[in-house]
CSV table of C-alpha atoms in Angstrom, one decimal:
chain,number,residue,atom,x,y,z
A,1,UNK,CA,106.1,66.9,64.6
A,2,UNK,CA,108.4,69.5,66.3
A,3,UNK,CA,105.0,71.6,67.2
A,4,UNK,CA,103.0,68.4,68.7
A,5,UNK,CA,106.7,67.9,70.7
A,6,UNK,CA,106.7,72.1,71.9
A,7,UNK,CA,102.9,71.4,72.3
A,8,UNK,CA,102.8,68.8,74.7
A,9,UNK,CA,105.8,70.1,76.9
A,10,UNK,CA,103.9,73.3,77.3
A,11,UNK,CA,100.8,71.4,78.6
A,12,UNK,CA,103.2,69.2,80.9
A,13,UNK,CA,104.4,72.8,82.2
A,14,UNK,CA,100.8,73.7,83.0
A,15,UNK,CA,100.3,70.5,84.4
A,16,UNK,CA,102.5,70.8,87.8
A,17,UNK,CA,103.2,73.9,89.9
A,18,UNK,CA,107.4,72.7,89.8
A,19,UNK,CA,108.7,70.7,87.1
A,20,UNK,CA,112.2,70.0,85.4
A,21,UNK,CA,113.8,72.3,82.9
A,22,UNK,CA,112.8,70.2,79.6
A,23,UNK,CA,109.2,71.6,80.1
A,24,UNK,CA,110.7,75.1,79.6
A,25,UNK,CA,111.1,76.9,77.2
A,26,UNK,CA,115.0,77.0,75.4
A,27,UNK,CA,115.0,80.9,75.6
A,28,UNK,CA,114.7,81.2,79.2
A,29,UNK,CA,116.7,78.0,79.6
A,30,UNK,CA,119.8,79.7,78.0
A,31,UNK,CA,118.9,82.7,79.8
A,32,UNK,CA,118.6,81.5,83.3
A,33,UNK,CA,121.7,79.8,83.1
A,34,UNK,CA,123.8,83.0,82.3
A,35,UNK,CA,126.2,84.3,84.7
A,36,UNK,CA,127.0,87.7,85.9
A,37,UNK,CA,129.4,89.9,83.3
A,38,UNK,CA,128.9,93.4,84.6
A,39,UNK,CA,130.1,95.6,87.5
A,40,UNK,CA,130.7,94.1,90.9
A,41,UNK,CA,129.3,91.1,90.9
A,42,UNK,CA,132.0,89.8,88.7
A,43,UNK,CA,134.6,89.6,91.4
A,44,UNK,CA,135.2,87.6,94.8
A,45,UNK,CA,134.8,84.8,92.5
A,46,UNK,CA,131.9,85.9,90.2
A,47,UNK,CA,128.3,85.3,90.8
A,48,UNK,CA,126.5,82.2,88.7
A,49,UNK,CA,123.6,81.4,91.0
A,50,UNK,CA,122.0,78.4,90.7
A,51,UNK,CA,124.0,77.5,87.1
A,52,UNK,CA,125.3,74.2,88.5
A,53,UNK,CA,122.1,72.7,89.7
A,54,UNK,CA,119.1,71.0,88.1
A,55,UNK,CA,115.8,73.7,86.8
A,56,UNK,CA,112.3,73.8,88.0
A,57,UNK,CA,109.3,75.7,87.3
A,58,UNK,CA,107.0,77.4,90.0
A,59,UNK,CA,103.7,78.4,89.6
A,60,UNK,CA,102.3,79.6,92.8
A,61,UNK,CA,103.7,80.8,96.4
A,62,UNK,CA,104.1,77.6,97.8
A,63,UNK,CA,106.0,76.4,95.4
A,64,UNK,CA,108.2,79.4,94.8
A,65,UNK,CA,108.9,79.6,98.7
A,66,UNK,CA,109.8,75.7,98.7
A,67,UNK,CA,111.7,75.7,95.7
A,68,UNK,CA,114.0,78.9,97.0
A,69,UNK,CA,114.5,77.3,100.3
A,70,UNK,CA,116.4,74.6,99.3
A,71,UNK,CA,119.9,73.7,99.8
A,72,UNK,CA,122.2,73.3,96.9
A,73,UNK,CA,122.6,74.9,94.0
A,74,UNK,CA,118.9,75.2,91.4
A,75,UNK,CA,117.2,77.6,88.9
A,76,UNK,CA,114.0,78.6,89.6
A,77,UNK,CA,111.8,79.1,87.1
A,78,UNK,CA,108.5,81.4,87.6
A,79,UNK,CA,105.7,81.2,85.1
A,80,UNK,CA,102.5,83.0,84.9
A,81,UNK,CA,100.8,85.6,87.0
A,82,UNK,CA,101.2,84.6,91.0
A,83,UNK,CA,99.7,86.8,93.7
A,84,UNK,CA,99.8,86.5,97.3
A,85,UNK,CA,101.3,87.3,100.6
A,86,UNK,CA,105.1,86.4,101.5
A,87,UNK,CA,108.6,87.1,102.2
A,88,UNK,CA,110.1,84.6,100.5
A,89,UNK,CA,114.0,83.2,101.9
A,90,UNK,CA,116.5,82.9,99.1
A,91,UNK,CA,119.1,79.9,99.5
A,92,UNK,CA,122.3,80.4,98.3
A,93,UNK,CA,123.6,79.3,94.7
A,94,UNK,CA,120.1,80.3,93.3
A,95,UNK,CA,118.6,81.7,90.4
A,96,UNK,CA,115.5,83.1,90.0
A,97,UNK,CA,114.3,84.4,86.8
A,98,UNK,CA,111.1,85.5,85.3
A,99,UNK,CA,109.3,83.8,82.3
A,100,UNK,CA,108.0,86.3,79.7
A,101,UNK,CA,104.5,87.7,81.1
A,102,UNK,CA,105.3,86.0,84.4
A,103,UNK,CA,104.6,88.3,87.7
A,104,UNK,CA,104.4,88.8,91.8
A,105,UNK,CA,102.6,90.9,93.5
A,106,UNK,CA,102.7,90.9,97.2
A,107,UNK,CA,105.4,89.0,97.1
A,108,UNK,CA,109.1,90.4,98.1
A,109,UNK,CA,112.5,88.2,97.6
A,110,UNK,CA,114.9,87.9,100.7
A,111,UNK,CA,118.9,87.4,100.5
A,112,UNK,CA,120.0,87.3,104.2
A,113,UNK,CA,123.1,86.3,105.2
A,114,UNK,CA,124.3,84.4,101.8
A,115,UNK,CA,125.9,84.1,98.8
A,116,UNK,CA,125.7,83.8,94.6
A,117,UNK,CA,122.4,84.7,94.0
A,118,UNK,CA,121.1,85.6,90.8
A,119,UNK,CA,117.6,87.0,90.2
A,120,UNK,CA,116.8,88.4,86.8
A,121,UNK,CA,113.5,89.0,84.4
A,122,UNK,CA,111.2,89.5,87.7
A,123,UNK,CA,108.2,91.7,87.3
A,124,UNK,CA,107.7,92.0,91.2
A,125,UNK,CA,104.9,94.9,92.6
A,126,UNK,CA,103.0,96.1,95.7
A,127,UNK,CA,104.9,94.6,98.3
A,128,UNK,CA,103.8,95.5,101.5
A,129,UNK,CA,106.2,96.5,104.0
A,130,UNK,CA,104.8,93.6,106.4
A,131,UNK,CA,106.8,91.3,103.3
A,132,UNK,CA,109.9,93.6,103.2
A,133,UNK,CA,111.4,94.8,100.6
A,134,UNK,CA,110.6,93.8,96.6
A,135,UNK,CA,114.2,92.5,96.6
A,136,UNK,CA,116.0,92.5,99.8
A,137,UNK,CA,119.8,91.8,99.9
A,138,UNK,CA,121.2,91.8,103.8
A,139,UNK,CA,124.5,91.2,104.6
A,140,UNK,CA,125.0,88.9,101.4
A,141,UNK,CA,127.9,88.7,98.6
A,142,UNK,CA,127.6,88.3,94.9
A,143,UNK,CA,123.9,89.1,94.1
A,144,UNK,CA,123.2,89.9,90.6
A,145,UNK,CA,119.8,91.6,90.4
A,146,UNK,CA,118.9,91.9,86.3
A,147,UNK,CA,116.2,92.8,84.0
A,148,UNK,CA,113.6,93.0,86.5
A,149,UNK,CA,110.5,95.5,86.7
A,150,UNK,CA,109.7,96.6,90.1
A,151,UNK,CA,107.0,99.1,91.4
A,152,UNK,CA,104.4,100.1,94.0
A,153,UNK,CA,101.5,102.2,94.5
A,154,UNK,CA,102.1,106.2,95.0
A,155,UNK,CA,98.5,106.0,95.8
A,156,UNK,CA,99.4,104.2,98.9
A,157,UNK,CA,101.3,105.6,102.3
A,158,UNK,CA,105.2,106.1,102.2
A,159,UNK,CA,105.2,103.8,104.5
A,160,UNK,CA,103.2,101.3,103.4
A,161,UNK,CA,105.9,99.5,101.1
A,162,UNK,CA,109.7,99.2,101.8
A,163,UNK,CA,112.3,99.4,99.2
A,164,UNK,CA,112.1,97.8,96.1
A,165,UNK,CA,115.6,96.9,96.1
A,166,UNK,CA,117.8,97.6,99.6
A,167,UNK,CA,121.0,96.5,99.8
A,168,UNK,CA,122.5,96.7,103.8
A,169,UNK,CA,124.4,94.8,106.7
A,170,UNK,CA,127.8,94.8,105.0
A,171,UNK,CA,126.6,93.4,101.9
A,172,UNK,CA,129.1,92.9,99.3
A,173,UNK,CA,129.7,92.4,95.7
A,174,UNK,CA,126.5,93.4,94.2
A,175,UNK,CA,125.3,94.8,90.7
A,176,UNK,CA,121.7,95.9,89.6
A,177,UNK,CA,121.7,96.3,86.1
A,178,UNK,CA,118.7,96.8,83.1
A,179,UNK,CA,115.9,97.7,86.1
A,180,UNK,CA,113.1,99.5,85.8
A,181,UNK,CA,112.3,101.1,88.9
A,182,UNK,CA,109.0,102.7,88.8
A,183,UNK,CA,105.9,104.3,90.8
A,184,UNK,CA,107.1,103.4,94.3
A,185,UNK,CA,108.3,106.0,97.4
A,186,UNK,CA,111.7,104.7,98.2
A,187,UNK,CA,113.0,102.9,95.7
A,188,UNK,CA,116.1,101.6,96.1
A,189,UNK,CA,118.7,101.9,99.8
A,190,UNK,CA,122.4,101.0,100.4
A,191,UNK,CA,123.2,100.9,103.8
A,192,UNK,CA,120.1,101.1,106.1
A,193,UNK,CA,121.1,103.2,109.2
A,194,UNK,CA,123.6,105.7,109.7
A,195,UNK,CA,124.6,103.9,113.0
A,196,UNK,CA,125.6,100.4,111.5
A,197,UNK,CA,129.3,102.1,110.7
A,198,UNK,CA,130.6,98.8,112.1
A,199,UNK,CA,129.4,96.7,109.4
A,200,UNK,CA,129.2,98.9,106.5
A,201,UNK,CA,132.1,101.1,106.4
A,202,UNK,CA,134.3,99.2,103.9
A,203,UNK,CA,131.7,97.0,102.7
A,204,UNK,CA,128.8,97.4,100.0
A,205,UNK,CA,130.4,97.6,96.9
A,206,UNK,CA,127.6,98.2,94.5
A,207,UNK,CA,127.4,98.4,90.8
A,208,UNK,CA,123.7,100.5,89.0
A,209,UNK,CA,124.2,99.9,85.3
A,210,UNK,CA,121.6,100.3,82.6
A,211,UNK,CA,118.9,101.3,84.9
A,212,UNK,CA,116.0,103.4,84.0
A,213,UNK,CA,114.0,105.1,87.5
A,214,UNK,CA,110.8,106.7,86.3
A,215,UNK,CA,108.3,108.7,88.5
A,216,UNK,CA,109.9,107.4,92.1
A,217,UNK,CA,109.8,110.0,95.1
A,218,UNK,CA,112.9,109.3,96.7
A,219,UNK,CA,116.3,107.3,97.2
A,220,UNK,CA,117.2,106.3,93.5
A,221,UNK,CA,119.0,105.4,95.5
A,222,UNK,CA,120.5,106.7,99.4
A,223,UNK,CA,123.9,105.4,99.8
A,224,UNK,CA,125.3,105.3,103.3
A,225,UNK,CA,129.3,104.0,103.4
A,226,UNK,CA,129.3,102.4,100.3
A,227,UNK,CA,131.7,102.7,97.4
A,228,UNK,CA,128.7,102.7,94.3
A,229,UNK,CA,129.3,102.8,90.3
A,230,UNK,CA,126.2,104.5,88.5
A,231,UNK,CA,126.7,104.2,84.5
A,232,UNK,CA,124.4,104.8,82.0
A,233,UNK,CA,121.1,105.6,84.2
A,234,UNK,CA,118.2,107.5,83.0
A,235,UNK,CA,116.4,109.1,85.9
A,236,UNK,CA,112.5,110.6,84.5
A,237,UNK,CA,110.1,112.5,86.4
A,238,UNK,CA,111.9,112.0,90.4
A,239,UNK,CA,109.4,113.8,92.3
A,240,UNK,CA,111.6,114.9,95.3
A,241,UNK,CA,114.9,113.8,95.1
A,242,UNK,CA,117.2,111.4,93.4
A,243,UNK,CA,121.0,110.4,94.6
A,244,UNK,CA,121.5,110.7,98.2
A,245,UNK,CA,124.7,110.9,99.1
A,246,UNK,CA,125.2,109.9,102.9
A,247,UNK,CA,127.7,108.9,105.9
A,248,UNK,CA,130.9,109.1,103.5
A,249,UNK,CA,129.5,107.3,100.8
A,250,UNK,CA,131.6,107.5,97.5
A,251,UNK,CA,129.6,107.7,94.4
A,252,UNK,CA,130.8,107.6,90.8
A,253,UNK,CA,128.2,108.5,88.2
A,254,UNK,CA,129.1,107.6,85.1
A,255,UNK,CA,126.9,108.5,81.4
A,256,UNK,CA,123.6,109.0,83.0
A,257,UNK,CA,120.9,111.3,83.0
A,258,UNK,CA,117.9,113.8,84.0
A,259,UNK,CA,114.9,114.9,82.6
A,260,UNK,CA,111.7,116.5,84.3
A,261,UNK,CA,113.4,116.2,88.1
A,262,UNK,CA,113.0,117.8,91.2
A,263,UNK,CA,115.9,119.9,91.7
A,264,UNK,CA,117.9,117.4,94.3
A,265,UNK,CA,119.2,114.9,91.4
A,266,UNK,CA,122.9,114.6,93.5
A,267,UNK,CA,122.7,116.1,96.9
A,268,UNK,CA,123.3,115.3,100.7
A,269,UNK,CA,120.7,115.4,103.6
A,270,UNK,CA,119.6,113.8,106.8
A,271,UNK,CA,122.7,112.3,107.9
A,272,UNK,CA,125.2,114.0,110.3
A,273,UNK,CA,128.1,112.9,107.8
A,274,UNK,CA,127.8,113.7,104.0
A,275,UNK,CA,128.7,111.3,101.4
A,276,UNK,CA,130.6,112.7,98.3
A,277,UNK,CA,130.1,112.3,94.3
A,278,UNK,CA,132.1,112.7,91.1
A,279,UNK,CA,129.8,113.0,88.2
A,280,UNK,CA,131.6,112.5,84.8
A,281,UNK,CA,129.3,112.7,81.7
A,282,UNK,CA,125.5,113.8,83.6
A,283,UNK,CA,123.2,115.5,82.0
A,284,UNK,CA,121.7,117.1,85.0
A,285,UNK,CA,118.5,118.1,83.1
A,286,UNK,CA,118.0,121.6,84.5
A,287,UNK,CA,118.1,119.7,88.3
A,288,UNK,CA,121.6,120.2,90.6
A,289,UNK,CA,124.5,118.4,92.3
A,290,UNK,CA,124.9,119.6,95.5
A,291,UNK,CA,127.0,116.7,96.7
A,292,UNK,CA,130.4,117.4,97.7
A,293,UNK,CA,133.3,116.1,95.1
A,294,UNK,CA,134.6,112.7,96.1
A,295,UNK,CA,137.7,110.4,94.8
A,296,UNK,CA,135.9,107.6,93.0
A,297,UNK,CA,137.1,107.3,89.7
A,298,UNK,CA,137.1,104.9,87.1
A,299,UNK,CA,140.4,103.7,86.6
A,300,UNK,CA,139.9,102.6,90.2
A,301,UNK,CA,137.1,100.5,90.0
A,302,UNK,CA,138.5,96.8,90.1
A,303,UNK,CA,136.2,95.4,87.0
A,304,UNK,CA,136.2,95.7,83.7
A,305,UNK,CA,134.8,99.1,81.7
A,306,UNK,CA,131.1,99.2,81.0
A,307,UNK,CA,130.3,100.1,77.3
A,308,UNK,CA,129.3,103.9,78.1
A,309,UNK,CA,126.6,104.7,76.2
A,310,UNK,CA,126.9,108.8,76.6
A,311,UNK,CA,124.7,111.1,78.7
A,312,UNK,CA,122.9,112.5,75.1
A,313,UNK,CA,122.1,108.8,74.4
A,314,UNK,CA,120.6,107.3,77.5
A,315,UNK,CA,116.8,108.7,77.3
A,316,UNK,CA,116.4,107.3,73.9
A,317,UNK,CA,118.3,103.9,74.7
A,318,UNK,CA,117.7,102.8,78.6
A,319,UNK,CA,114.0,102.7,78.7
A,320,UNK,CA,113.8,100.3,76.0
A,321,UNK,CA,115.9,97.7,77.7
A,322,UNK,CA,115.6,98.0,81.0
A,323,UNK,CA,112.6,95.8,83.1
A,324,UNK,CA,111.6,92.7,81.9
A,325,UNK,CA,112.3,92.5,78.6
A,326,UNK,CA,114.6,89.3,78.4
C-alpha cells in the first residue's frame, strides 16, 4: 500500500505545474524547510526564507516567476528540467530549492531590495547577461545561497553572461556555502563599482564556505568594500585569476586551496584602492598572494567557528559535496 500511496502522489506532482507540499517528496520537504547555520547569514536575526509559509511545486517559468513573486512567506519547489528566458523577481521570506535532477537554463534568480531569502539545491546554467546574473543579490540582507551548481559557456563571449552569483548595493548578511561554481568568465562579484563607496563601505558582510570553483577565468570572486570569510574553498584549474582584492576590501581566507592556477590566486588590480588579505592555512598550490596583509581575523568574526577542514584536506573533500548534491 505505501508504494500505490508514493505512486499516486508522484503522478499528482506531474499532474500540475504548482501544487502543495504533500505531493513532494519528504527529503526535499525536510530539506527546504532548513534554516541557515553557517557564516553570516546567521545574524541580524538569521535567515529561514520561506520556512513559515505553505510549499509548492513549479514546473515551468511561468509558474516559477508567479510563485516567487508572491507576498508572504512560501517554499518553492522546482522539479524537472525547465528552460527558457527570464529574470525572475524573488519576494522576500522565500525559499527556493532544487529537486534532485531538477535544472534552469536561461533562467537567472533576482534578490533586489529584500530580505530572508534562501535558495539552495539549484542547478542554474547559461544565463544570458540580457537575464542578469545566475543568482543576483542587490542591496538585500540575509540571503543564504546553498548547494547549488552554477555555470556558463567559456565557449561564449566574456560578456555574454553576468555573474553567476554577485552580491552589491549594500547588501548585507549573506553566506554562499557547498557551491560549485564552474565553466563561466566571472563567476562570482561583491560590490559592483568602485564608485558606489556610499553604499557599500560598511556593508556586504559575506560568508564563502565549502565552495569548490573549477575552471572559471576570473573573480572567484572580486570584493570591493566588503568584510568576506573564505573557509574551506578548493579553487581547480582558475585560468587567469582568482581572489581580487579591491577598494579596501578585507578578506579572511581560511583552510582553502589551489591546484593547477594561474599565478594571481590572492592579488590586487584595477581599482585605484587595494583591498587587503590575511590567508591562514592556504595552500597556494605553486600560484601567489600578492594582496597586501589586512586585519580580518577570526576571533573577530561575529558567528560561530566553521568546522575547518585543513588546507591538505579540501581537494579530496569539497568537490564531493559541493553543487547539488542535497
Amino acid at each position: 500500500m505505501k508504494c500505490t500511496v508514493l505512486t499516486l502522489l508522484a503522478a499528482l506532482a506531474a499532474a500540475s505545474p504548482r501544487k502543495p507540499l504533500s505531493a513532494t517528496n519528504l527529503i526535499a520537504r525536510q530539506q527546504a524547510s532548513e534554516a541557515c547555520t553557517v557564516g553570516y547569514c546567521t545574524q541580524n536575526g538569521g535567515t529561514t526564507g520561506g520556512a513559515r509559509g505553505e510549499t509548492v511545486t513549479v514546473t515551468d517559468v511561468a509558474s516559477l516567476v508567479a510563485a516567487a513573486e508572491q507576498e508572504g512567506p512560501l517554499t518553492i519547489i522546482v522539479s524537472g528540467t525547465i528552460s527558457g528566458s527570464a529574470k525572475v523577481r524573488v519576494g522576500a521570506n522565500k525559499t527556493i530549492y532544487g529537486e534532485t535532477g531538477s535544472s534552469l537554463t536561461g533562467v537567472g534568480l533576482y534578490v533586489r531590495r529584500i530580505s530572508n531569502v534562501v535558495i539552495r539545491n539549484m542547478k542554474i546554467a547559461k544565463v544570458p547577461a540580457s537575464n542578469g546574473d545566475a543568482i543576483g543579490i542587490d542591496g538585500s540582507s540575509n540571503v543564504w545561497v546553498d548547494h547549488c551548481d552554477l555555470s556558463g559557456d567559456l565557449s561564449k563571449g566574456k560578456d555574454d553572461y553576468d555573474g553567476l552569483v554577485d552580491i552589491s548595493h549594500g547588501s548585507e548578511w549573506i553566506t554562499v556555502s557547498n557551491t560549485y561554481f564552474h565553466d563561466h568568465w566571472k563567476a562570482s562579484l561583491i560590490g559592483h563599482s568602485d564608485n558606489n563607496a556610499a553604499e557599500d563601505r560598511g556593508s556586504l558582510h559575506v560568508t564563502y564556505a565549502n565552495n569548490h570553483f573549477y575552471n572559471t577565468y576570473s573573480r572567484a570572486p572580486l570584493v570591493r568594500f566588503g568584510t568576506v570569510n573564505i573557509v574551506n574553498t578548493f579553487w581547480d584549474s582558475l585560468i587567469a585569476s582568482g581572489v581580487n582584492c579591491r577598494m579596501g576590501a578585507q578578506v579572511l581566507i581560511q583552510s582553502s586551496a589551489f591546484r593547477n592556477s594561474s599565478q594571481n590566486a590572492v592579488f590586487f588590480a584595477d581599482s585605484a584602492e587595494t583591498g587587503y588579505a590575511v590567508l591562514d592555512d592556504v595552500d597556494l598550490g605553486g600560484s601567489q598572494n600578492t594582496a597586501p596583509p589586512g586585519t580580518l581575523t577570526a576571533s573577530a568574526l561575529p558567528y560561530a567557528s566553521i568546522q575547518l577542514l585543513g588546507s591538505a584536506a579540501v581537494a579530496n573533500t569539497v568537490p564531493g559535496t559541493a553543487g547539488q548534491k542535497l
